[in-house]
Short mmCIF file of C-alpha atoms in Angstrom, two decimals:
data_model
loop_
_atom_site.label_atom_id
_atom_site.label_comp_id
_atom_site.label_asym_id
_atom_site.label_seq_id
_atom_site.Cartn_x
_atom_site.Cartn_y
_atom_site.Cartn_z
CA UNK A 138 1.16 -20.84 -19.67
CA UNK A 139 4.16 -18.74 -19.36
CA UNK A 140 2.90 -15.55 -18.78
CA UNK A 141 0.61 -16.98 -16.05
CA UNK A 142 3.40 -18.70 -14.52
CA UNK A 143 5.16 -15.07 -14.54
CA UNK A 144 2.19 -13.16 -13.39
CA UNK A 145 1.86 -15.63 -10.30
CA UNK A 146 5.41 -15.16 -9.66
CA UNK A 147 5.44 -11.57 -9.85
CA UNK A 148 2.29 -11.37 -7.35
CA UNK A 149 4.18 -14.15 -4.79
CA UNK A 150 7.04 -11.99 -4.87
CA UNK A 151 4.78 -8.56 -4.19
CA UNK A 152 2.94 -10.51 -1.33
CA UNK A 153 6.39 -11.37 -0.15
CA UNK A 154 7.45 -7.81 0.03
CA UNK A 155 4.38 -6.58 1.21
CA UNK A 156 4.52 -9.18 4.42
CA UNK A 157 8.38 -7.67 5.45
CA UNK A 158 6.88 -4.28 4.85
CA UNK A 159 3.71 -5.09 7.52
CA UNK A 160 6.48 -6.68 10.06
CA UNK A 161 8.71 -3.70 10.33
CA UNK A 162 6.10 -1.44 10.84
CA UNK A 163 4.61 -4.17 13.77
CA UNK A 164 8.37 -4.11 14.94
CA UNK A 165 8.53 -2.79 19.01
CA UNK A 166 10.63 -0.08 17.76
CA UNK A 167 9.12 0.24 14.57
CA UNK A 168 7.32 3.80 13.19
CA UNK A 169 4.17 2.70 15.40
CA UNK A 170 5.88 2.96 18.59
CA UNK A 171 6.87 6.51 18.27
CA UNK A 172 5.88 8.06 21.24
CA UNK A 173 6.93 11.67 21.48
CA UNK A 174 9.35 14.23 19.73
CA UNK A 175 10.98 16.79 21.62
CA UNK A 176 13.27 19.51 20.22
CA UNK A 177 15.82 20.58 22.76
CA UNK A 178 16.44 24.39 23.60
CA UNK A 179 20.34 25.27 24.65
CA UNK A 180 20.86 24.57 28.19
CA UNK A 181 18.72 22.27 30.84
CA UNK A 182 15.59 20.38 29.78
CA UNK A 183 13.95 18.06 32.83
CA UNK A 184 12.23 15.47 31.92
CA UNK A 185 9.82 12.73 33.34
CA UNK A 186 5.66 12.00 33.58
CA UNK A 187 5.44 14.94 36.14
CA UNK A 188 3.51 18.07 34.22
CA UNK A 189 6.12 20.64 35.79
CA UNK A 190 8.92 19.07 33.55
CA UNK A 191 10.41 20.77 30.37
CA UNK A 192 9.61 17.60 28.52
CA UNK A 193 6.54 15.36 29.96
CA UNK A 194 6.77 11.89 28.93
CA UNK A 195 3.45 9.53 28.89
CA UNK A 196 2.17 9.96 32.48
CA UNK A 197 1.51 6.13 33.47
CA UNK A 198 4.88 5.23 31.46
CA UNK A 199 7.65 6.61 32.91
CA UNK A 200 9.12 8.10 36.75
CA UNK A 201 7.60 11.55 37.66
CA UNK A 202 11.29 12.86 37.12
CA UNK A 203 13.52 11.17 35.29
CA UNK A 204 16.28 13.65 34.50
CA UNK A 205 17.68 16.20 32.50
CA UNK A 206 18.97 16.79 29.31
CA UNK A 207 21.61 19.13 28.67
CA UNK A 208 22.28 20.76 25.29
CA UNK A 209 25.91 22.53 24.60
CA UNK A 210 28.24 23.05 22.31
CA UNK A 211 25.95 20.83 19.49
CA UNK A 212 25.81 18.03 21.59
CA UNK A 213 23.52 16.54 24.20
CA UNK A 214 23.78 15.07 27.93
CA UNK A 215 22.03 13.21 30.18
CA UNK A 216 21.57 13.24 34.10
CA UNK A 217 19.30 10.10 35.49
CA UNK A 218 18.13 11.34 39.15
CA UNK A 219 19.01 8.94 41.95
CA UNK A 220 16.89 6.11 42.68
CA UNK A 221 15.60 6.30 39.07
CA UNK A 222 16.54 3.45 36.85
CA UNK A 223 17.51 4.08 32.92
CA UNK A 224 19.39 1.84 31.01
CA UNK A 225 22.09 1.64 28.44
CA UNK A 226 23.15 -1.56 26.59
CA UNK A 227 21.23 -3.28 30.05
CA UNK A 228 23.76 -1.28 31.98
CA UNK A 229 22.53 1.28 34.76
CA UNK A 230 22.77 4.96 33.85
CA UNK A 231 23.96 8.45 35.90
CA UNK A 232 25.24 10.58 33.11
CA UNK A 233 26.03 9.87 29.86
CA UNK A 234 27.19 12.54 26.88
CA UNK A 235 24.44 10.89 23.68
CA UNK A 236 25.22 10.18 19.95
CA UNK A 237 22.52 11.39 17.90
CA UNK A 238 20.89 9.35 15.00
CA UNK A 239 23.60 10.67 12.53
CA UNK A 240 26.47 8.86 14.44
CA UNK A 241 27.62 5.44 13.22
CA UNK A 242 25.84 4.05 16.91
CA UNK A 243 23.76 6.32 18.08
CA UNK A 244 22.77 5.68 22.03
CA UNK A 245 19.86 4.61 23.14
CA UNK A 246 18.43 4.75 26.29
CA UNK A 247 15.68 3.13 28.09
CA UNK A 248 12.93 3.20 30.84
CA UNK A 249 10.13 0.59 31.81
CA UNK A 250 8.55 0.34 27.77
CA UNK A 251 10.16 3.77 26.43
CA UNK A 252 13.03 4.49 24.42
CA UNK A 253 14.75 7.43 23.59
CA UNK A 254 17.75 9.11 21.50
CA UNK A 255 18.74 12.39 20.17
CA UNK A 256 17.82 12.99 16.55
CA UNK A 257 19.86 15.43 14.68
CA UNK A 258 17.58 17.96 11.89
CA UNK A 259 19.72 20.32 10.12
CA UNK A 260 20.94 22.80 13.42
CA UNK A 261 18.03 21.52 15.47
CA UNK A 262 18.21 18.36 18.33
CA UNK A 263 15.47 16.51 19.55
CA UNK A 264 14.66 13.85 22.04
CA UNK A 265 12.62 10.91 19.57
CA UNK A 266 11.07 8.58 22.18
CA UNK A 267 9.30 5.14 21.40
CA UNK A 268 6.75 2.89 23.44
CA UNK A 269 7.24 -1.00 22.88
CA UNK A 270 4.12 -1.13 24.22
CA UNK A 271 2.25 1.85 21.53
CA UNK A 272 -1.50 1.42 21.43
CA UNK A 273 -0.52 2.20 18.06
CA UNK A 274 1.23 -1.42 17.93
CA UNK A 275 -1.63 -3.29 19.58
CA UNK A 276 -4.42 -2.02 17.15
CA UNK A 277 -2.39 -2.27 13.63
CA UNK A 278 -3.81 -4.57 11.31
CA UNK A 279 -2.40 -3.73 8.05
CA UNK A 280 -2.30 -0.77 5.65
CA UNK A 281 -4.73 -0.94 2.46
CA UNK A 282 -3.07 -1.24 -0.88
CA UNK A 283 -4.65 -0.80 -4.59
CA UNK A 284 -5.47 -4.25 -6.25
CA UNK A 285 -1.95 -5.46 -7.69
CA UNK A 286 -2.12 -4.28 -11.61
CA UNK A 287 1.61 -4.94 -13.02
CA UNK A 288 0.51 -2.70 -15.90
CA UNK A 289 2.04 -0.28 -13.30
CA UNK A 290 5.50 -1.88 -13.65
CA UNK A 291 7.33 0.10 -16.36
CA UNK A 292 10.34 0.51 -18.07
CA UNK A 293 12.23 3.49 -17.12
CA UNK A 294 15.73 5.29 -18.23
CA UNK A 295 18.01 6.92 -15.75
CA UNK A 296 18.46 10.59 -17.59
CA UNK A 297 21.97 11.09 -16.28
CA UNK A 298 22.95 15.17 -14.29
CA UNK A 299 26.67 15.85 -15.28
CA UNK A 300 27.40 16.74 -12.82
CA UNK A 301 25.02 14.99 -10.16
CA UNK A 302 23.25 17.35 -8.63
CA UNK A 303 22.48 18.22 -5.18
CA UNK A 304 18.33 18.71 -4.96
CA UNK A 305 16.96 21.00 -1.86
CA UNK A 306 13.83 18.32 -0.77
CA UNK A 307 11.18 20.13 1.34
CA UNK A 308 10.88 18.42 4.76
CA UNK A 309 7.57 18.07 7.05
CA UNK A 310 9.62 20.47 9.21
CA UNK A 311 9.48 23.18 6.75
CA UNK A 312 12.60 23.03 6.05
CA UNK A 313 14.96 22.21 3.05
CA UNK A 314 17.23 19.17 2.98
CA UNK A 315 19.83 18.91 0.37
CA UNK A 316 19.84 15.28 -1.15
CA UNK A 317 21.96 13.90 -4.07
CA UNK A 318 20.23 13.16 -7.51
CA UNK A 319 22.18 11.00 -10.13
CA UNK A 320 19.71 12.37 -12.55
CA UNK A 321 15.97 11.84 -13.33
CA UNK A 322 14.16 8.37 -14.35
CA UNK A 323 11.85 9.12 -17.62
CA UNK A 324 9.29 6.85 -18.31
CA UNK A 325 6.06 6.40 -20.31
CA UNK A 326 1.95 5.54 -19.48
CA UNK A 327 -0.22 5.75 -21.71
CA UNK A 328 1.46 7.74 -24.47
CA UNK A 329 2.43 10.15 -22.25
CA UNK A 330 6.32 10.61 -21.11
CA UNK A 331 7.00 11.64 -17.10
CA UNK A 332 10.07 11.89 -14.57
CA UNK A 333 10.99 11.73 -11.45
CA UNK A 334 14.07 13.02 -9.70
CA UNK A 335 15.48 10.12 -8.22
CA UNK A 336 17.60 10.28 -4.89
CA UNK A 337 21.06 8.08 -4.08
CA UNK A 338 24.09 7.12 -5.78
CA UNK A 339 24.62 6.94 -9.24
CA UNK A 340 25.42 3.18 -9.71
CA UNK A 341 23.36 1.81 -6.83
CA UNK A 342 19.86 1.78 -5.97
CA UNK A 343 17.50 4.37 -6.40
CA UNK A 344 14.98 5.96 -4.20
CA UNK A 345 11.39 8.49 -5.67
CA UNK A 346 9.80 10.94 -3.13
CA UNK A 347 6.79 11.45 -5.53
CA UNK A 348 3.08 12.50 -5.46
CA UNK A 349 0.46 11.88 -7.83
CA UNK A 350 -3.16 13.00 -8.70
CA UNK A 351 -4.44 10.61 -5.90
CA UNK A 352 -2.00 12.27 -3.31
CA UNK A 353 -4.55 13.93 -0.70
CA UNK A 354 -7.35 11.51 -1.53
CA UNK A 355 -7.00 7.57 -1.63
CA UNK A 356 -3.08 7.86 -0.92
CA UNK A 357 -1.12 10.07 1.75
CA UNK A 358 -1.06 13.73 1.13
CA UNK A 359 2.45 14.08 2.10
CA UNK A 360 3.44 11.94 -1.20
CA UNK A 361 4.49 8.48 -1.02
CA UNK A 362 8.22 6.29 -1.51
CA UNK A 363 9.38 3.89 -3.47
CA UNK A 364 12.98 2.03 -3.78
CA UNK A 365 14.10 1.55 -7.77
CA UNK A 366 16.83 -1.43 -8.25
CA UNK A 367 20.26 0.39 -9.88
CA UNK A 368 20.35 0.63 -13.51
CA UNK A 369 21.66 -1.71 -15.71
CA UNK A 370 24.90 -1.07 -18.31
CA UNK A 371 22.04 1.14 -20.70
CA UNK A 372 20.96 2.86 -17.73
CA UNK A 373 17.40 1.57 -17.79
CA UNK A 374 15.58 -0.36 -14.71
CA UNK A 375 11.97 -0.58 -13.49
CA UNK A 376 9.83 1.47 -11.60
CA UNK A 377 7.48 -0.64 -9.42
CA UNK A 378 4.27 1.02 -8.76
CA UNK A 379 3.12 -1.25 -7.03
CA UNK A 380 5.69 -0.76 -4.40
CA UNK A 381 5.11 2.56 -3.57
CA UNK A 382 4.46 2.92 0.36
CA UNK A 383 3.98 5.56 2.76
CA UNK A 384 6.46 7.60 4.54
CA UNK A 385 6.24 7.34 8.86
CA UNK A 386 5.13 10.88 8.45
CA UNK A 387 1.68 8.62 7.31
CA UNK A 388 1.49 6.86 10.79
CA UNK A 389 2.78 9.22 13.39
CA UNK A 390 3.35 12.88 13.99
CA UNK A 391 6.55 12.07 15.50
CA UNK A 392 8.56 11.66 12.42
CA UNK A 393 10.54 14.09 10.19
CA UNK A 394 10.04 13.11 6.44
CA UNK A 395 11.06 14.68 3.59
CA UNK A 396 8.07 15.93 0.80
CA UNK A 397 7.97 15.80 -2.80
CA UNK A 398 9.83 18.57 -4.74
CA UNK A 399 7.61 20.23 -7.09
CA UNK A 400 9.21 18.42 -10.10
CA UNK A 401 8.20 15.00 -8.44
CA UNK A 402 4.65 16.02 -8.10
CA UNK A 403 3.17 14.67 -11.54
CA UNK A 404 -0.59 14.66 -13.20
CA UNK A 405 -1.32 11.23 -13.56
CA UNK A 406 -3.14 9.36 -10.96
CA UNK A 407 -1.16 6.25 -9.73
CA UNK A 408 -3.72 3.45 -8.47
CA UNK A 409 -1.30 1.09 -7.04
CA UNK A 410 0.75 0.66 -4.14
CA UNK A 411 0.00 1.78 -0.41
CA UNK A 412 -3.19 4.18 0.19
CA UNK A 413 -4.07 5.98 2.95
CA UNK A 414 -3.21 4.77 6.39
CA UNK A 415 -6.42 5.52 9.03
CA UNK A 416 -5.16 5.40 12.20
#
């Protein structure tokens, strides 16, 4: 009686999480409504629907020329052509110097159903633009999951780096991204002991970049995530399978997402959480 009245806990709480994971993604500036990305070259960029611009945003979305952007010195302008109509905070816009996504606000500007701001990669900028009104939005109905097992819920024991270490993560971008490891979470199926490199601070919560043996064919073949609640005083928690979802990188070429290092790339085949999304 008690373990069913666990199990149907456990299942109402996955169904739970599962619902907030479908309405972010359904959000108007959610992953969905990624529109276009747009690395900057130093100097003057126009952009607008026209084809003769630098950068050509969607052709029935947006004014034939918007602008420009102008990259210098690391950081990025904007100049809205007269008569053209771009806003900021639902003010007006002429010109307006941009914080990029790595600033505490980064500014965003908009036009008609698109959105824009400067995202910052390593030593590369780029325009990320979004469509509140994505066809991508308007046809999503769900991403398929593996049948909830909680056999897939295990026990798991932070293995501690002294000191914590700072891990170079492979990006879709081909590039490396340094990102700080507490140490790796070892755990157990079947017999058979694995770990994961686990990402974020030491005493808070945890984040895997991880593939598996069904990375490529039921699940995404750029590897999956999955969030891991902080460790407790013995520096053991649980790893969710069940949780594990996919990256943007899984439902738009517009995002930047980091890859599994080689150590997180393990043998077993993980049938639960998110599979495959078809677009």
């Amino acid at each position: 009686m008690l373990e069913s009245a666990v199990d149907h806990a456990y299942a109402a709480a996955l169904e739970e999480w599962r619902t907030q994971r479908i309405a972010e993604l359904r959000r108007p500036d959610g992953w969905l409504s990624l529109a276009g990305l747009f690395w900057l070259s130093a100097g003057r960029s126009s952009f607008g629907s026209a084809p003769d611009n630098d950068i050509i945003f969607p052709a029935d979305k947006a004014a034939p020329v918007i602008g420009d952007f102008v990259l210098e010195d690391g950081q990025v302008r904007v100049e809205i052509r007269a008569g053209v109509d771009v806003l900021h905070d639902g003010q007006p816009v002429a010109h307006l110097t941009l914080a990029d996504d790595k600033s505490k606000s980064p500014t965003i500007l908009t036009h008609r159903s698109l959105s824009w701001l400067v995202i910052r990669r390593d030593d590369q900028l780029g325009i990320r633009l979004r469509d509140s009104e994505s066809p991508a939005l308007t046809s999503f109905d769900g991403v398929p999951s593996f049948p909830v097992d909680p056999s897939w819920r295990v026990e798991a024991v932070l293995e501690r780096y002294d000191p914590p270490r700072s891990i170079p993560v492979p990006t879709i971008l081909g590039t490396l991204t340094p990102m700080p490891s507490p140490g790796a979470l070892v755990f157990t199926v079947d017999g058979e002991e694995y770990r994961l490199d686990a990402f974020g601070a030491a005493n808070g919560a945890l984040s895997l970049i991880f593939a598996d043996a069904t990375t490529g064919k039921e699940t995404y073949g750029g590897g999956r995530f999955l969030s891991v609640d902080a460790v407790d005083e013995q520096d053991r928690t649980i790893i969710d399978f069940n949780r594990a979802y996919n990256p943007p990188c899984a439902f738009t070429p517009y995002a930047t997402c980091p890859r599994p290092p080689q150590q997180n790339r393990l043998s077993l085949a993980i049938h639960a959480g998110e599979k495959s999304f078809d677009h």
